[in-house]
Amino acid sequence: MFALTDKIAVITGAASGIGAATARRFAHAGAHVVLAAYSPDGHDVDRVRADVAAAGRQAMVVETDVGQTPSVDALAAAALARFGRIDIALANAAIARRKPSLELDDRSWEQTLGIDLQGVWRLFRAVLPAMRDAGGGRLLATASTAGPFEAWEAHVHYSAAKAGIVGMVRSLAAEVGPLGITVNAIAPGIIETPQTLDSVNSLGAGGIAETGRTQPVRRIGKPEDIAAAYHFLASDDASFVTGHTLLVDGGRMLIRG
Amino acid sequence: MTRLAGRTALVTGAASGIGRAIACRFAAEGALVVVADLDDGENSARDGGAPTARAIAEAGGRAIFQRTDVTEESEVEALFAAARQASGRIDILVSNAGTFRGNPILATTPANWDADMDLNLRSHYLVNRAAIAAMAGEEARADGIRGRIVNMASQLGVTAPPGHLTYSVAKAGIAQMTRQLAVDYAREGILVNAIGPGRIITGYHPGEAEYVASGTIDAATAYSLARTPFPRLGRPDDVAGAALFLASDDCTFVSGHLLMVDGGWTAY
Ligand SMILES: NC(=O)c1ccc[n+]([C@@H]2O[C@H](COP(=O)([O-])OP(=O)(O)OC[C@H]3O[C@@H](n4cnc5c(N)ncnc54)[C@H](O)[C@@H]3O)[C@@H](O)[C@H]2O)c1
């Protein structure tokens, strides 16, 4: 079954980019969506909330800092208080901060790892008891090609976090598989989102346009490309897929172009 | 359930097991399915190409059966000619036909190496070549895609199954052919992906429920069950769900990927 009728999904980083597109997609597939948003970033989560509601599904916005354990625990508690269960948890929130390695101090390292890697773990840990009690669930995380599959200069901390997600997903899949819980990641390639459009910390508009020309499919990705793949991984059609990192990169890792 | 409405899908090895589950699922999603298999099923009510097509029709779907030996170039050509005649256009290929067989190297001969490669690797090349020739000549759909190909590799092309040289080499070859074709035809809008099934109960195996109920589970299956993190072995429908994603309009930016459907075996 592909529909997500009446499933409860929690998504971090839901106010923009891949998280927002996935929230919309899940709602259209029938899920109610808990939108975890970090307001200091200034994204308009109300538009995502409105789109989920327009699809006839319930949306709930929870202000969340995935860098803080109490904040993520409160997110899970709020979702459970409202809906009684969590079927799908997508740990998607992350930051990318350009930092040449000779300047990469503890503060920068801890900030990026704390959000991009430990933030994933905080969400998984917070929802695992409810999934265990329910006899199953779907844990999903947004990794990256940068780290597990390719280099990204001046992003050693980000790369380490994203490679860490791939390892976490494998080991957790083995451990919680017997509980009927699957754990998977998507490694997106170059996707046009606020993160990649940031010309200080990432490629910027010009950079992604240029990258698009060299990719096998001759375009860069859209958040909707990733959302469609998350829909598959969240659905019953992916029941026997676990511990896997699905590359959604338009074939870019095949040529490393 | 119309995710493949208006599409034509060619599925090889669709007489039984994984291929049959894919054919039935695709038809339920609205595709016209061209069922290809060596086994016509004349003598069987259940397995066989003709029974698969009949089962699809009885469920309200559309299918034709073309008896095909995928190791014979002329039969592959005839298959694509029949598909073109039935539908005018081939949108999806699932290259699935194959058989689990292999030996340790000292038990192989050059002749059985060739025979195994003919079946488990060269046949996929023949079918992919015919599909790409057909797809590349079509108009792109609105999303820029001309066709989607799903090749059946295996977990056993990633791990090395003890004593099954030709099978693992052929399955690894399918995965690499998939990557190569993905790069070579991305510009034409042909997405080429592979699935790596783990231990899927098919064909000569009873279902895992029967195994457990009867207590007669064989040692290899017991080991597979114990070794798979997910609390059950795979079913043909699990592979069909993954194949549907890769064959559908939802697969827009995935190409050259080997999607493991193995209950976490290779992650473990
Ligand atoms: N069952 C598993 O655990 C498993 C795991 C990994 C990969 N696979 C792969 O999945 C595919 C399907 O296998 P299955 O498990 O469904 O087994 P199966 O035996 O039920 O299906 C194989 C089909 O291929 C057909 N076939 C064989 N030789 C042919 C030829 N020369 N021309 C046309 N058709 C031919 C057979 O008639 C049969 O219908 C194979 O490629 C297999 O290697 C299976």
Tab-separated table of N, CA and C in Angstrom, chain A residues 128-187:
chain	number	residue	atom	x	y	z
A	128	LEU	N	11.268	6.370	19.557
A	128	LEU	CA	11.422	4.909	19.573
A	128	LEU	C	10.502	4.187	20.565
A	129	PRO	N	10.348	4.691	21.796
A	129	PRO	CA	9.472	3.938	22.714
A	129	PRO	C	8.055	3.796	22.184
A	130	ALA	N	7.530	4.866	21.592
A	130	ALA	CA	6.157	4.806	21.069
A	130	ALA	C	6.076	3.839	19.889
A	131	MET	N	7.093	3.812	19.061
A	131	MET	CA	7.091	2.885	17.924
A	131	MET	C	7.229	1.440	18.404
A	132	ARG	N	8.061	1.246	19.404
A	132	ARG	CA	8.181	-0.104	19.970
A	132	ARG	C	6.831	-0.572	20.497
A	133	ASP	N	6.174	0.295	21.247
A	133	ASP	CA	4.886	-0.088	21.834
A	133	ASP	C	3.836	-0.331	20.752
A	134	ALA	N	3.954	0.390	19.637
A	134	ALA	CA	2.977	0.241	18.546
A	134	ALA	C	3.304	-0.972	17.671
A	135	GLY	N	4.486	-1.543	17.846
A	135	GLY	CA	4.875	-2.714	17.048
A	135	GLY	C	5.431	-2.365	15.682
A	136	GLY	N	5.825	-1.121	15.480
A	136	GLY	CA	6.446	-0.773	14.202
A	136	GLY	C	6.495	0.709	13.990
A	137	GLY	N	7.160	1.089	12.908
A	137	GLY	CA	7.269	2.505	12.565
A	137	GLY	C	8.331	2.703	11.513
A	138	ARG	N	8.423	3.933	11.069
A	138	ARG	CA	9.393	4.295	10.030
A	138	ARG	C	10.261	5.433	10.542
A	139	LEU	N	11.563	5.178	10.637
A	139	LEU	CA	12.509	6.236	10.971
A	139	LEU	C	13.256	6.619	9.706
A	140	LEU	N	13.270	7.906	9.414
A	140	LEU	CA	13.880	8.398	8.180
A	140	LEU	C	14.793	9.571	8.503
A	141	ALA	N	15.882	9.699	7.741
A	141	ALA	CA	16.786	10.824	7.968
A	141	ALA	C	17.347	11.315	6.643
A	142	THR	N	17.552	12.605	6.586
A	142	THR	CA	18.161	13.182	5.396
A	142	THR	C	19.672	13.261	5.598
A	143	ALA	N	20.399	12.413	4.892
A	143	ALA	CA	21.860	12.473	4.898
A	143	ALA	C	22.270	13.412	3.773
A	144	SER	N	23.283	13.065	3.021
A	144	SER	CA	23.755	13.901	1.917
A	144	SER	C	24.725	13.066	1.105
A	145	THR	N	24.961	13.483	-0.125
A	145	THR	CA	26.073	12.860	-0.846
A	145	THR	C	27.394	13.311	-0.223
A	146	ALA	N	27.419	14.555	0.287
A	146	ALA	CA	28.648	15.106	0.883
A	146	ALA	C	28.928	14.401	2.197
A	147	GLY	N	30.029	13.713	2.270
A	147	GLY	CA	30.364	12.940	3.467
A	147	GLY	C	30.406	11.467	3.133
A	148	PRO	N	29.228	10.823	3.047
A	148	PRO	CA	29.274	9.382	2.772
A	148	PRO	C	29.726	9.037	1.356
A	149	PHE	N	29.534	9.919	0.389
A	149	PHE	CA	29.814	9.545	-1.003
A	149	PHE	C	30.768	10.484	-1.733
A	150	GLU	N	30.952	11.687	-1.232
A	150	GLU	CA	31.854	12.632	-1.903
A	150	GLU	C	32.387	13.632	-0.898
A	151	ALA	N	33.408	14.357	-1.333
A	151	ALA	CA	34.022	15.368	-0.481
A	151	ALA	C	33.309	16.706	-0.633
A	152	TRP	N	33.373	17.515	0.418
A	152	TRP	CA	32.905	18.902	0.325
A	152	TRP	C	33.893	19.747	1.129
A	153	GLU	N	34.726	20.472	0.425
A	153	GLU	CA	35.781	21.243	1.085
A	153	GLU	C	35.182	22.295	2.007
A	154	ALA	N	35.891	22.524	3.091
A	154	ALA	CA	35.481	23.493	4.108
A	154	ALA	C	34.165	23.095	4.777
A	155	HIS	N	33.824	21.830	4.629
A	155	HIS	CA	32.626	21.309	5.290
A	155	HIS	C	32.931	19.953	5.935
A	156	VAL	N	34.080	19.875	6.581
A	156	VAL	CA	34.487	18.625	7.241
A	156	VAL	C	33.481	18.226	8.323
A	157	HIS	N	33.010	19.212	9.074
A	157	HIS	CA	32.059	18.920	10.162
A	157	HIS	C	30.733	18.419	9.583
A	158	TYR	N	30.242	19.085	8.576
A	158	TYR	CA	28.994	18.671	7.918
A	158	TYR	C	29.151	17.259	7.319
A	159	SER	N	30.273	17.032	6.640
A	159	SER	CA	30.522	15.731	6.010
A	159	SER	C	30.570	14.617	7.045
A	160	ALA	N	31.222	14.906	8.167
A	160	ALA	CA	31.314	13.895	9.233
A	160	ALA	C	29.914	13.575	9.774
A	161	ALA	N	29.087	14.611	9.929
A	161	ALA	CA	27.732	14.389	10.444
A	161	ALA	C	26.914	13.557	9.466
A	162	LYS	N	27.000	13.891	8.187
A	162	LYS	CA	26.165	13.206	7.204
A	162	LYS	C	26.613	11.758	7.000
A	163	ALA	N	27.937	11.533	7.025
A	163	ALA	CA	28.426	10.147	6.976
A	163	ALA	C	27.991	9.411	8.240
A	164	GLY	N	27.958	10.128	9.338
A	164	GLY	CA	27.518	9.525	10.594
A	164	GLY	C	26.079	9.044	10.531
A	165	ILE	N	25.232	9.782	9.821
A	165	ILE	CA	23.830	9.358	9.693
A	165	ILE	C	23.748	8.001	8.999
A	166	VAL	N	24.575	7.805	7.977
A	166	VAL	CA	24.536	6.538	7.235
A	166	VAL	C	24.901	5.378	8.157
A	167	GLY	N	25.893	5.590	8.987
A	167	GLY	CA	26.272	4.549	9.944
A	167	GLY	C	25.198	4.328	10.997
A	168	MET	N	24.605	5.423	11.461
A	168	MET	CA	23.553	5.317	12.473
A	168	MET	C	22.368	4.526	11.939
A	169	VAL	N	22.009	4.815	10.706
A	169	VAL	CA	20.851	4.162	10.096
A	169	VAL	C	21.088	2.649	9.974
A	170	ARG	N	22.285	2.275	9.574
A	170	ARG	CA	22.602	0.838	9.466
A	170	ARG	C	22.451	0.146	10.809
A	171	SER	N	23.148	0.699	11.803
A	171	SER	CA	23.206	-0.002	13.093
A	171	SER	C	21.853	-0.001	13.786
A	172	LEU	N	21.153	1.115	13.677
A	172	LEU	CA	19.840	1.165	14.320
A	172	LEU	C	18.872	0.217	13.618
A	173	ALA	N	18.989	0.108	12.298
A	173	ALA	CA	18.108	-0.811	11.558
A	173	ALA	C	18.292	-2.237	12.062
A	174	ALA	N	19.545	-2.614	12.280
A	174	ALA	CA	19.805	-3.967	12.767
A	174	ALA	C	19.217	-4.153	14.166
A	175	GLU	N	19.321	-3.114	14.971
A	175	GLU	CA	18.884	-3.254	16.362
A	175	GLU	C	17.368	-3.234	16.516
A	176	VAL	N	16.685	-2.382	15.771
A	176	VAL	CA	15.236	-2.258	15.972
A	176	VAL	C	14.421	-2.991	14.912
A	177	GLY	N	15.103	-3.639	13.957
A	177	GLY	CA	14.391	-4.445	12.972
A	177	GLY	C	13.456	-5.460	13.613
A	178	PRO	N	13.940	-6.195	14.624
A	178	PRO	CA	13.062	-7.177	15.256
A	178	PRO	C	11.784	-6.574	15.839
A	179	LEU	N	11.780	-5.256	16.067
A	179	LEU	CA	10.572	-4.587	16.586
A	179	LEU	C	9.644	-4.168	15.452
A	180	GLY	N	10.028	-4.477	14.228
A	180	GLY	CA	9.183	-4.088	13.101
A	180	GLY	C	9.392	-2.645	12.675
A	181	ILE	N	10.448	-2.026	13.182
A	181	ILE	CA	10.733	-0.630	12.833
A	181	ILE	C	11.802	-0.622	11.744
A	182	THR	N	11.563	0.103	10.655
A	182	THR	CA	12.589	0.241	9.627
A	182	THR	C	13.258	1.604	9.757
A	183	VAL	N	14.522	1.652	9.345
A	183	VAL	CA	15.329	2.869	9.475
A	183	VAL	C	16.061	3.088	8.154
A	184	ASN	N	15.803	4.182	7.498
A	184	ASN	CA	16.439	4.457	6.212
A	184	ASN	C	16.798	5.929	6.088
A	185	ALA	N	17.714	6.198	5.178
A	185	ALA	CA	18.106	7.577	4.896
A	185	ALA	C	17.971	7.848	3.407
A	186	ILE	N	17.857	9.104	3.087
A	186	ILE	CA	18.021	9.522	1.698
A	186	ILE	C	19.261	10.399	1.645
A	187	ALA	N	20.093	10.157	0.645
A	187	ALA	CA	21.231	11.032	0.383
A	187	ALA	C	20.893	11.858	-0.846
